[in-house]
Short mmCIF file of C-alpha atoms in Angstrom, two decimals:
data_model
loop_
_atom_site.label_atom_id
_atom_site.label_comp_id
_atom_site.label_asym_id
_atom_site.label_seq_id
_atom_site.Cartn_x
_atom_site.Cartn_y
_atom_site.Cartn_z
CA MET A 663 5.20 95.47 38.94
CA HIS A 664 7.03 98.76 39.24
CA LYS A 665 9.00 100.23 36.43
CA ILE A 666 12.34 101.72 37.51
CA THR A 667 13.27 104.43 35.07
CA PHE A 668 16.77 105.26 33.92
CA VAL A 669 16.66 108.67 35.56
CA SER A 670 15.68 107.21 38.94
CA LEU A 671 18.60 104.83 38.87
CA MET A 672 20.92 107.71 38.06
CA LEU A 673 19.65 109.62 41.08
CA LEU A 674 19.83 106.61 43.37
CA LEU A 675 23.23 105.40 42.17
CA PRO A 676 24.97 108.54 40.88
CA ALA A 677 27.58 108.22 38.15
CA ALA A 678 28.19 104.54 38.88
CA ALA A 679 27.23 103.12 35.53
CA PHE A 680 29.57 105.36 33.57
CA ALA A 681 32.52 105.05 35.92
CA GLY A 682 32.79 101.28 36.05
CA GLU A 683 31.61 101.23 39.66
CA SER A 684 29.48 98.66 41.40
CA ALA A 685 27.85 98.39 44.84
CA ALA A 686 26.95 102.07 44.67
CA PHE A 687 24.46 101.45 47.49
CA LEU A 688 27.48 101.75 49.80
CA LYS A 689 27.40 105.52 49.14
CA ILE A 690 23.84 106.04 50.38
CA GLY A 691 24.75 106.46 54.05
CA LEU A 692 23.44 105.12 57.36
CA GLY A 693 21.25 106.72 59.98
CA ALA A 694 18.58 109.40 59.78
CA ARG A 695 20.60 111.65 62.06
CA ALA A 696 23.62 111.71 59.74
CA ILE A 697 21.49 112.13 56.61
CA GLY A 698 19.55 114.96 58.24
CA MET A 699 22.88 116.76 58.61
CA GLY A 700 23.65 116.41 54.91
CA GLY A 701 26.01 113.48 55.43
CA ALA A 702 28.60 115.63 57.21
CA TYR A 703 29.42 112.92 59.74
CA THR A 704 33.08 111.90 59.33
CA ALA A 705 34.33 113.92 62.29
CA ILE A 706 31.31 113.67 64.58
CA ALA A 707 30.13 110.05 64.12
CA ASP A 708 29.50 108.75 67.63
CA ASP A 709 26.95 105.94 67.39
CA VAL A 710 26.49 102.54 65.75
CA ASN A 711 25.91 104.28 62.40
CA ALA A 712 29.63 105.10 62.41
CA LEU A 713 29.96 101.73 60.64
CA GLY A 714 28.84 103.54 57.48
CA TRP A 715 30.82 106.79 57.90
CA ASN A 716 33.90 106.49 60.07
CA PRO A 717 34.48 103.37 62.19
CA ALA A 718 36.62 105.38 64.62
CA GLY A 719 33.42 106.91 65.99
CA LEU A 720 32.46 103.59 67.55
CA SER A 721 35.12 104.11 70.21
CA VAL A 722 33.15 106.81 72.04
CA LEU A 723 30.29 104.49 72.95
CA GLY A 724 30.08 103.95 76.67
CA LYS A 725 27.16 101.50 76.53
CA ARG A 726 25.87 98.76 74.30
CA GLU A 727 23.87 100.20 71.42
CA LEU A 728 21.30 98.73 69.05
CA GLY A 729 20.26 100.73 66.00
CA ALA A 730 18.02 100.27 62.98
CA MET A 731 17.05 102.38 59.97
CA HIS A 732 14.44 102.15 57.23
CA ALA A 733 14.15 104.29 54.10
CA GLU A 734 11.83 104.25 51.11
CA LEU A 735 13.84 105.36 48.09
CA ALA A 736 12.75 105.93 44.50
CA GLN A 737 10.32 103.55 42.81
CA GLN A 738 9.61 101.18 45.70
CA THR A 739 13.26 100.66 46.55
CA ARG A 740 13.78 99.90 50.22
CA TYR A 741 16.94 100.48 52.19
CA ASP A 742 17.35 98.94 55.63
CA PHE A 743 20.09 98.76 58.25
CA ILE A 744 20.45 97.08 61.61
CA GLY A 745 23.53 97.29 63.80
CA TYR A 746 24.79 96.44 67.26
CA ALA A 747 27.82 97.81 69.11
CA GLN A 748 29.31 96.73 72.41
CA PRO A 749 32.18 98.19 74.39
CA VAL A 750 34.86 95.60 75.14
CA LYS A 751 38.11 95.65 77.09
CA HIS A 752 40.23 97.61 74.61
CA GLY A 753 37.61 99.39 72.53
CA THR A 754 34.24 98.85 70.88
CA LEU A 755 33.13 95.96 68.67
CA ALA A 756 30.24 96.39 66.24
CA VAL A 757 28.36 94.37 63.64
CA GLY A 758 25.82 95.58 61.11
CA ALA A 759 23.88 94.55 58.03
CA VAL A 760 22.54 96.60 55.13
CA HIS A 761 19.94 95.54 52.56
CA LEU A 762 18.82 97.42 49.46
CA GLY A 763 15.89 95.79 47.67
CA HIS A 764 14.55 96.95 44.33
CA GLY A 765 10.98 96.37 43.23
CA GLY A 766 10.14 94.52 40.06
CA ILE A 767 12.38 95.92 37.31
CA GLU A 768 10.97 95.91 33.82
CA GLY A 769 13.46 94.40 31.40
CA ARG A 770 13.76 95.51 27.78
CA ASP A 771 15.91 94.33 24.91
CA ALA A 772 18.02 96.47 22.56
CA ASN A 773 14.91 97.31 20.54
CA GLY A 774 12.93 98.43 23.56
CA ALA A 775 10.64 95.42 23.64
CA ARG A 776 9.62 94.12 27.04
CA THR A 777 11.36 90.96 28.19
CA GLY A 778 9.64 90.51 31.55
CA SER A 779 10.48 91.66 35.04
CA TYR A 780 13.31 90.69 37.35
CA GLY A 781 14.55 91.53 40.82
CA ALA A 782 17.75 93.08 42.12
CA SER A 783 19.20 93.50 45.59
CA ASP A 784 22.37 94.48 47.42
CA GLN A 785 23.60 93.42 50.85
CA ALA A 786 26.56 94.23 53.06
CA VAL A 787 27.55 92.73 56.40
CA ASN A 788 29.96 94.81 58.49
CA LEU A 789 32.26 93.92 61.36
CA GLY A 790 33.98 96.88 62.97
CA PHE A 791 36.32 97.65 65.85
CA ALA A 792 37.51 100.96 67.25
CA SER A 793 39.68 102.06 70.13
CA ARG A 794 40.82 105.24 71.87
CA LEU A 795 44.59 105.50 71.87
CA ASP A 796 44.57 108.50 74.19
CA ALA A 797 42.17 111.18 75.36
CA GLY A 798 41.81 112.66 71.89
CA LEU A 799 42.83 110.09 69.27
CA ARG A 800 40.43 107.39 68.06
CA LEU A 801 41.11 104.78 65.38
CA GLY A 802 38.80 102.23 63.82
CA ALA A 803 38.49 99.64 61.07
CA ASN A 804 35.56 97.93 59.42
CA VAL A 805 35.56 94.77 57.30
CA LYS A 806 32.54 94.20 55.10
CA TYR A 807 31.18 91.39 52.96
CA ILE A 808 29.32 92.68 49.91
CA ARG A 809 26.86 90.84 47.68
CA SER A 810 24.90 92.15 44.72
CA SER A 811 22.40 90.24 42.63
CA ILE A 812 20.38 91.06 39.56
CA ALA A 813 18.04 88.56 37.93
CA ASN A 814 19.88 85.21 38.10
CA ALA A 815 23.39 86.68 38.36
CA SER A 816 25.23 87.54 41.57
CA ALA A 817 28.66 88.72 42.67
CA GLN A 818 30.48 88.93 45.99
CA SER A 819 33.43 90.85 47.36
CA PHE A 820 35.10 92.03 50.56
CA ALA A 821 36.16 95.54 51.49
CA LEU A 822 37.92 97.43 54.25
CA ASP A 823 37.15 100.80 55.84
CA LEU A 824 39.70 102.69 57.92
CA GLY A 825 39.08 105.79 59.99
CA GLY A 826 40.41 108.16 62.59
CA GLN A 827 39.07 110.99 64.71
CA TYR A 828 40.86 113.50 66.89
CA ALA A 829 39.27 115.72 69.52
CA LEU A 830 41.24 118.96 69.83
CA SER A 831 40.54 119.57 73.49
CA GLY A 832 42.45 122.43 75.06
CA VAL A 833 42.71 124.38 71.80
CA GLY A 834 40.70 127.18 73.29
CA GLY A 835 37.35 128.70 72.55
CA PRO A 836 33.94 127.76 73.89
CA GLY A 837 33.53 124.42 72.09
CA LEU A 838 35.26 121.18 71.16
CA PRO A 839 36.81 120.98 67.66
CA LEU A 840 36.88 117.55 66.01
CA VAL A 841 38.78 116.23 63.00
CA GLY A 842 37.95 113.05 61.11
CA LEU A 843 39.53 111.08 58.25
CA ALA A 844 38.23 107.91 56.61
CA ILE A 845 38.92 105.62 53.67
CA GLN A 846 35.96 103.52 52.59
CA ASN A 847 35.54 100.49 50.33
CA LEU A 848 39.14 99.40 49.87
CA GLY A 849 38.97 96.09 48.07
CA PRO A 850 38.43 94.20 44.82
CA GLY A 851 35.37 95.03 42.79
CA LEU A 852 32.40 92.89 41.84
CA LYS A 853 32.37 90.69 38.77
CA PHE A 854 29.12 89.70 37.09
CA GLN A 855 30.01 86.93 34.66
CA ASP A 856 32.63 88.63 32.45
CA GLN A 857 31.75 92.18 33.50
CA ALA A 858 34.03 93.53 36.26
CA SER A 859 33.62 96.84 38.06
CA GLN A 860 35.21 98.63 41.00
CA LEU A 861 33.83 99.38 44.42
CA PRO A 862 33.07 103.06 45.19
CA LEU A 863 36.39 103.90 46.85
CA THR A 864 35.93 107.03 48.96
CA PHE A 865 38.36 109.33 50.76
CA ALA A 866 36.62 111.48 53.37
CA ALA A 867 37.81 114.32 55.58
CA GLY A 868 35.66 116.16 58.08
CA LEU A 869 35.67 118.93 60.65
CA GLY A 870 33.22 119.25 63.50
CA TYR A 871 32.65 121.73 66.27
CA ARG A 872 30.54 121.00 69.33
CA LEU A 873 29.45 124.25 70.94
CA PRO A 874 27.76 124.82 74.28
CA ALA A 875 23.97 124.88 74.45
CA GLY A 876 23.67 121.81 72.22
CA LEU A 877 24.87 123.23 68.89
CA THR A 878 27.03 121.10 66.57
CA LEU A 879 28.50 122.24 63.24
CA ALA A 880 30.11 119.89 60.71
CA VAL A 881 31.61 119.92 57.23
CA ASP A 882 32.84 117.00 55.09
CA PHE A 883 34.77 116.66 51.87
CA LYS A 884 34.59 113.37 49.97
CA GLN A 885 36.61 112.34 46.93
CA ARG A 886 35.78 109.25 44.85
CA PRO A 887 38.60 108.58 42.38
CA HIS A 888 36.90 105.81 40.41
CA SER A 889 33.82 107.86 39.55
CA ARG A 890 35.85 111.10 39.47
CA ASP A 891 33.42 113.02 41.60
CA SER A 892 33.80 115.00 44.79
CA GLU A 893 31.36 116.37 47.31
CA PHE A 894 31.16 118.93 50.08
CA SER A 895 28.63 118.35 52.84
CA PHE A 896 27.56 120.83 55.50
CA GLY A 897 25.46 120.03 58.53
CA THR A 898 24.21 121.39 61.80
CA GLU A 899 22.38 120.00 64.80
CA TYR A 900 20.73 122.01 67.53
CA ALA A 901 19.68 120.09 70.63
CA MET A 902 17.32 122.79 71.81
CA LEU A 903 16.02 120.56 74.60
CA ALA A 904 17.53 117.58 76.37
CA ASN A 905 15.19 115.25 74.47
CA PHE A 906 14.70 117.06 71.15
CA ALA A 907 17.03 118.13 68.31
CA LEU A 908 16.65 119.93 64.98
CA ARG A 909 18.99 119.20 62.06
CA ALA A 910 19.72 120.59 58.62
CA GLY A 911 22.33 120.01 55.96
CA TYR A 912 23.39 120.41 52.36
CA ALA A 913 25.39 118.16 50.02
CA THR A 914 26.75 119.48 46.73
CA GLN A 915 26.82 116.15 44.88
CA LYS A 916 23.22 115.37 45.76
CA ALA A 917 22.29 118.82 44.46
CA ALA A 918 24.01 118.03 41.15
CA ASN A 919 22.26 114.65 40.94
CA GLY A 920 18.91 116.29 41.54
CA THR A 921 19.58 118.81 38.79
CA ARG A 922 20.41 116.01 36.32
CA ALA A 923 17.26 114.14 37.32
CA ALA A 924 15.23 117.27 36.56
CA GLY A 925 16.53 117.31 33.00
CA GLY A 926 19.29 119.84 33.62
CA SER A 927 17.18 122.48 35.30
CA PHE A 928 18.19 123.54 38.79
CA SER A 929 15.93 122.36 41.60
CA ALA A 930 15.94 124.79 44.51
CA LEU A 931 15.73 122.06 47.16
CA SER A 932 18.14 119.55 45.62
CA GLY A 933 20.94 118.72 48.03
CA PHE A 934 19.18 119.97 51.15
CA ALA A 935 18.25 117.77 54.09
CA THR A 936 16.37 118.31 57.32
CA GLY A 937 15.74 116.14 60.32
CA LEU A 938 14.42 115.74 63.82
CA GLY A 939 15.58 113.72 66.80
CA PHE A 940 13.76 112.58 69.92
CA LYS A 941 15.16 110.88 73.02
CA LEU A 942 13.37 109.18 75.87
CA ARG A 943 15.68 107.80 78.52
CA SER A 944 17.87 105.28 76.67
CA TYR A 945 15.80 105.27 73.48
CA SER A 946 16.01 107.49 70.42
CA LEU A 947 13.95 108.15 67.30
CA ASP A 948 15.42 110.08 64.38
CA TYR A 949 13.80 111.26 61.16
CA SER A 950 15.24 112.85 58.03
CA PHE A 951 13.72 114.31 54.88
CA THR A 952 15.57 114.79 51.60
CA PRO A 953 13.86 116.12 48.46
CA ALA A 954 14.44 114.03 45.34
CA GLY A 955 12.89 116.28 42.71
CA GLU A 956 10.60 114.60 40.20
CA LEU A 957 11.17 111.23 41.86
CA GLY A 958 9.52 112.28 45.10
CA ASN A 959 10.93 112.76 48.56
CA VAL A 960 13.00 110.35 50.62
CA GLN A 961 12.17 109.86 54.28
CA ARG A 962 14.29 107.89 56.71
CA PHE A 963 13.48 106.64 60.19
CA SER A 964 16.03 105.39 62.70
CA LEU A 965 15.53 103.77 66.09
CA GLY A 966 18.21 103.40 68.72
CA ALA A 967 18.58 101.95 72.19
CA LYS A 968 21.47 102.10 74.65
CA PHE A 969 21.70 99.69 77.55
#
């Protein structure tokens, strides 16, 4: 049995408990590549992981794509994703599933006495579609079914994501500027018995710049009105070889969460992320590393195949 402490939950699900939010696992993010860039992915999402960032990015896929991710979070909490995208006549259709499973949680009553252990899990099933309206404009939407359970109680809901991307070709300069906008988790909240809470509604805006020689720069701004928090994310990717890429990023909200988890003292590495990417023909392997202070480090692995 693994005891999940209060501070670990606050790091994993930031600000949710005090803001009346539920399904905070929807804020964790998909794909080791995106996480390795600090989560700055709204404008540059271009793979099946766009289901979790900006569904408009699905429209750039020229082949069928299968992707999967696994992450070990704090206190034996596992986070997994699998997704599939296929170009169709007027765009790209994608489906994906997310599962967050907590280890045995130690229950306590109001007096602190142990009441036994129980389990908790969260799932989301996504169905997305995106299309290019012209050479530069891409639009996408994603419908998701959400289910959360804790002990013997469970709750379900549906939500909608909307997104757009625009490639500013012909603007001038050596690279390709990109703009992205997304609204995530539009929908009714979850209700456990008589306790209702809202989904983590998120407004995201991003800028990206793809430069020659394999360099990509990206910045995101995210606003979450229900939890009253905002976040800037910065990321870079350098494809130094045709089959190898280095990534780094920084997210301000994750830095703040890491500082709170450390008891208010600033952690020098909180908010930073790094990553690597390998490609072999139509296959890809991505890895990301994010420090989590006293709770340990989070590592993510993603596999992808295009065919």
